XYZ file of C-alpha atoms in Angstrom:
315
model
C -0.244 -0.092 -0.038
C 1.111 3.784 -0.803
C -0.587 6.908 0.044
C -0.338 10.060 -2.000
C -1.603 13.399 -0.781
C -2.110 16.838 -2.148
C -3.958 19.986 -1.092
C -6.216 22.507 -2.595
C -8.927 25.043 -2.557
C -11.524 23.719 -4.940
C -13.980 21.474 -3.084
C -16.193 21.051 -6.208
C -13.320 20.349 -8.764
C -11.834 17.962 -6.234
C -14.875 15.878 -5.799
C -15.844 16.008 -9.377
C -12.672 14.360 -10.129
C -13.489 11.700 -7.281
C -16.899 10.842 -8.727
C -15.410 10.585 -12.334
C -17.042 13.880 -13.760
C -14.109 15.526 -14.833
C -14.210 14.216 -18.270
C -16.545 14.507 -21.504
C -17.726 10.839 -21.007
C -19.802 9.424 -18.278
C -17.511 7.454 -16.036
C -18.955 4.122 -14.574
C -15.693 3.308 -13.043
C -16.259 5.545 -9.873
C -18.152 4.996 -6.699
C -18.791 6.644 -3.624
C -18.123 4.162 -0.846
C -18.649 6.369 2.327
C -19.058 9.611 3.662
C -18.945 11.214 7.169
C -20.511 14.249 8.499
C -22.399 15.242 5.109
C -25.937 14.872 4.652
C -25.851 15.122 0.891
C -24.478 12.235 -1.340
C -24.259 14.373 -4.609
C -20.681 16.034 -5.702
C -22.170 19.483 -5.686
C -24.144 19.034 -2.301
C -20.958 17.653 -0.361
C -18.907 20.485 -1.924
C -21.161 22.972 -0.855
C -21.220 21.657 3.038
C -17.406 21.325 2.920
C -16.989 24.808 1.773
C -19.439 26.000 4.439
C -17.576 24.608 7.070
C -14.216 25.880 5.512
C -15.314 29.150 5.576
C -15.395 29.067 9.346
C -11.735 29.591 9.104
C -10.193 32.656 7.237
C -6.757 31.375 7.880
C -7.005 28.099 5.768
C -6.516 28.853 2.297
C -6.107 25.449 1.056
C -8.897 23.257 2.923
C -9.335 20.573 0.594
C -7.056 17.117 1.567
C -6.910 14.706 -1.332
C -5.260 11.350 -0.724
C -4.902 8.338 -2.833
C -4.540 4.901 -1.210
C -3.211 2.276 -3.769
C -2.468 -1.531 -3.089
C -0.331 -3.765 -5.521
C -2.197 -5.023 -8.665
C -2.125 -8.747 -7.458
C -3.609 -7.849 -3.823
C -7.154 -8.626 -3.623
C -8.990 -6.092 -1.481
C -12.458 -6.106 -0.677
C -14.850 -3.236 -0.062
C -15.053 -3.771 3.868
C -11.272 -3.700 3.919
C -10.884 -0.521 1.697
C -13.737 1.282 4.011
C -11.401 0.277 7.226
C -8.211 1.300 5.699
C -9.899 4.773 4.741
C -11.290 5.139 8.320
C -7.936 4.371 10.004
C -6.022 6.538 7.620
C -8.273 9.716 8.615
C -7.629 8.628 12.121
C -4.008 8.393 11.900
C -3.563 11.621 9.988
C -5.877 13.397 12.875
C -8.882 13.566 10.799
C -11.241 12.260 13.454
C -14.305 11.017 11.664
C -16.135 12.723 14.607
C -14.890 15.997 13.644
C -14.181 16.173 9.898
C -16.298 15.696 6.839
C -14.910 12.987 4.616
C -15.869 11.512 1.213
C -14.291 8.267 -0.108
C -14.671 7.280 -3.775
C -13.241 3.895 -5.087
C -11.744 4.249 -8.713
C -11.530 1.116 -10.977
C -9.694 2.454 -13.933
C -6.509 0.868 -13.275
C -4.901 -2.461 -12.493
C -4.214 -1.695 -8.909
C -6.951 -1.282 -6.346
C -6.944 2.380 -5.091
C -9.490 4.727 -3.305
C -9.658 8.452 -3.044
C -10.090 10.099 0.212
C -11.256 13.574 0.394
C -11.220 15.397 3.740
C -12.182 19.013 4.978
C -8.982 19.866 7.005
C -11.346 22.569 8.795
C -13.057 20.365 11.353
C -17.208 20.966 12.071
C -16.522 22.247 15.495
C -13.991 25.164 14.481
C -11.016 23.765 16.258
C -7.395 23.480 14.651
C -7.440 22.504 11.025
C -5.862 19.249 10.034
C -2.042 19.985 9.650
C -0.151 19.746 6.370
C 3.535 19.278 7.327
C 5.711 16.319 6.520
C 2.757 14.594 4.818
C 5.142 12.268 2.789
C 6.771 10.827 6.075
C 3.272 10.681 7.870
C 1.881 8.927 5.176
C 4.572 6.192 5.225
C 4.020 5.739 8.904
C 0.387 5.595 8.471
C 0.248 2.942 5.784
C 2.692 0.957 7.621
C 0.179 0.787 10.456
C -2.773 0.259 8.375
C -0.700 -2.752 6.907
C 0.159 -4.140 10.088
C -3.578 -3.718 11.654
C -5.554 -4.964 8.508
C -2.852 -7.471 7.474
C -2.233 -6.096 3.904
C 0.806 -6.623 1.792
C 3.815 -4.189 1.958
C 4.587 -1.473 0.046
C 5.231 -2.554 -3.540
C 8.659 -1.779 -4.751
C 7.698 -1.069 -8.232
C 5.793 2.287 -7.045
C 9.063 3.748 -5.099
C 10.215 6.151 -7.845
C 10.302 9.744 -7.668
C 7.737 9.857 -10.311
C 5.323 7.996 -8.728
C 5.571 9.878 -5.441
C 4.616 13.128 -7.071
C 0.810 12.983 -6.471
C 0.221 16.459 -7.665
C 1.629 15.628 -11.143
C -0.696 12.884 -11.490
C -3.838 14.927 -10.584
C -2.595 17.459 -13.136
C -2.155 15.088 -15.926
C -5.769 13.709 -15.206
C -7.385 17.096 -15.230
C -5.556 18.547 -18.059
C -6.250 15.528 -20.258
C -10.049 15.609 -19.339
C -10.157 19.246 -20.093
C -8.409 19.304 -23.191
C -10.316 16.259 -24.396
C -13.464 17.805 -23.722
C -12.302 21.063 -25.672
C -11.375 19.205 -28.632
C -14.873 17.591 -28.735
C -16.382 21.003 -28.524
C -17.494 22.172 -32.198
C -17.430 25.752 -30.935
C -13.428 25.688 -30.197
C -12.153 26.088 -33.848
C -9.078 27.854 -33.226
C -5.594 27.577 -31.250
C -6.696 31.166 -29.564
C -10.327 29.800 -28.524
C -8.619 26.564 -27.215
C -6.174 28.648 -25.016
C -8.968 30.836 -23.645
C -11.060 27.816 -23.012
C -8.082 26.516 -20.709
C -7.483 29.664 -19.099
C -11.090 29.547 -17.772
C -10.415 26.328 -16.411
C -7.297 27.631 -14.582
C -4.826 25.856 -17.021
C -1.981 27.652 -18.766
C -1.067 26.576 -22.052
C 2.439 26.892 -23.571
C 2.708 26.217 -27.093
C 5.996 25.732 -29.071
C 6.754 26.576 -32.588
C 9.584 26.131 -34.972
C 11.090 28.645 -37.132
C 8.405 28.339 -39.842
C 5.630 28.734 -37.283
C 4.774 25.290 -37.058
C 3.342 23.919 -33.984
C 5.878 21.311 -32.640
C 5.191 21.086 -28.873
C 2.914 21.652 -25.922
C 2.933 21.686 -22.350
C 0.488 22.825 -19.375
C 0.554 24.193 -16.077
C -2.144 23.518 -13.323
C -1.902 24.469 -9.601
C 1.873 24.937 -9.953
C 2.449 21.735 -11.847
C 3.647 21.345 -15.313
C 2.984 18.372 -17.867
C 3.980 17.934 -21.516
C 1.390 17.058 -24.072
C 3.108 13.757 -24.806
C 2.576 12.724 -20.871
C -1.401 13.231 -21.384
C -1.340 11.346 -24.561
C -2.429 14.917 -26.691
C 0.556 15.556 -28.901
C 1.544 18.834 -31.093
C 0.605 16.716 -34.234
C -2.791 16.133 -32.886
C -3.451 19.646 -32.198
C -2.156 20.524 -35.550
C -4.286 17.949 -37.290
C -7.326 18.991 -35.436
C -7.192 22.785 -36.061
C -6.050 22.256 -39.636
C -9.828 21.175 -40.598
C -10.813 24.791 -39.827
C -8.289 26.309 -41.926
C -4.610 27.860 -41.443
C -5.921 30.800 -39.640
C -7.129 28.420 -37.041
C -3.335 27.595 -36.364
C -2.314 30.475 -35.930
C -2.302 32.672 -32.625
C -2.956 36.433 -32.066
C -0.845 36.269 -28.768
C 1.824 38.279 -28.540
C 5.289 36.594 -28.862
C 6.934 35.634 -25.486
C 10.014 33.541 -25.320
C 10.100 30.346 -23.445
C 12.568 27.986 -21.833
C 12.693 24.554 -20.932
C 11.969 23.993 -17.194
C 13.281 21.414 -14.814
C 10.298 19.125 -15.300
C 10.219 19.047 -18.895
C 7.644 21.763 -19.641
C 7.962 25.239 -21.414
C 7.854 27.880 -18.925
C 7.784 31.639 -20.042
C 9.428 34.348 -18.576
C 8.454 34.267 -14.645
C 8.036 37.983 -14.680
C 5.191 38.061 -17.140
C 3.232 35.132 -16.148
C 0.671 36.609 -14.136
C -0.141 39.436 -16.302
C 1.207 38.046 -19.749
C -0.408 35.627 -22.255
C -1.015 32.130 -21.661
C 0.502 31.018 -24.735
C 4.566 31.097 -25.240
C 5.757 30.817 -28.682
C 9.509 29.736 -28.962
C 11.530 29.892 -32.061
C 13.384 26.396 -32.136
C 15.579 26.969 -34.884
C 18.535 24.656 -34.626
C 22.260 25.655 -34.634
C 22.567 24.477 -38.305
C 19.957 26.917 -39.455
C 17.088 24.451 -40.009
C 13.680 24.213 -37.865
C 13.540 21.455 -35.393
C 10.638 19.130 -35.822
C 8.851 16.687 -33.505
C 9.033 13.110 -33.734
C 5.692 12.810 -35.597
C 6.728 15.484 -38.197
C 10.316 13.852 -38.692
C 8.718 10.501 -39.454
C 6.203 11.908 -42.043
C 9.187 13.950 -43.754
C 11.274 10.637 -43.717
C 8.275 8.635 -45.278
C 8.064 11.709 -48.212
C 12.021 11.423 -48.974
C 11.626 7.734 -49.385
C 8.792 7.964 -51.856
C 10.764 10.312 -53.883
C 13.833 8.074 -54.546
C 14.108 6.861 -58.014
C 13.874 3.147 -58.512
C 17.236 1.619 -59.523
């Protein structure tokens, strides 16, 4: 078992993700397992109740606590064990079920069993909020106690990489993928500029990379401080080019003023930090190679290679 925790400020968005409502398709792989101190079982009803309690504290800016409890793919965990694990986790992390609002969802979209636990950090009695310091170390200790008390398997070694221990990136990938997929299915969004404005309304910053000829060759996105590349969410620049090309060349162009971009440590494209808040969300980068020619993404390079082979004369 492993636990990953992130905090946030949006109860509605968090619970919609838990309920499988953050995509353009009906998600039948999510189930509400349990709630505590909530009168409603609907996403928006629970979110409203949690927000009302959180508003009792004007100090806590991120009252949403989201933890994913995951087991190894080969481990069999029944519903009762998942409920016990969720309840014990809340108690061990200081979120007493007598004082905190909690909603637990199970997702069945992956090979390994896992549940999503949403906790309101602000207790119903107005006492001290759930602390967030040293969450990683506390999660390790809590999952060890849960495994020992409930007789579950130890932490699988395959999930100990640095990448796996970044829950915020996992959340960002899922959210950006769902929003972007829905946007591309929306017939009203017919240009790159319209797509960028749509993502902006969803709190997503889009960074689009172009080569020396203005061809879109890369993309990355930023949500709640976490960067992801288009390739990481399964929507590459080539797909964006093909999608908007059906609406004409103008649809692929952008009226957003040019702003240089640099590669971030996480692999995404990040614009000038001094202009992020007030500047455009699209960053257009000139990626002309040192030899004077434009660089290409893998898809475009492969396409050109095929064309060259076709033009070769037969011997």
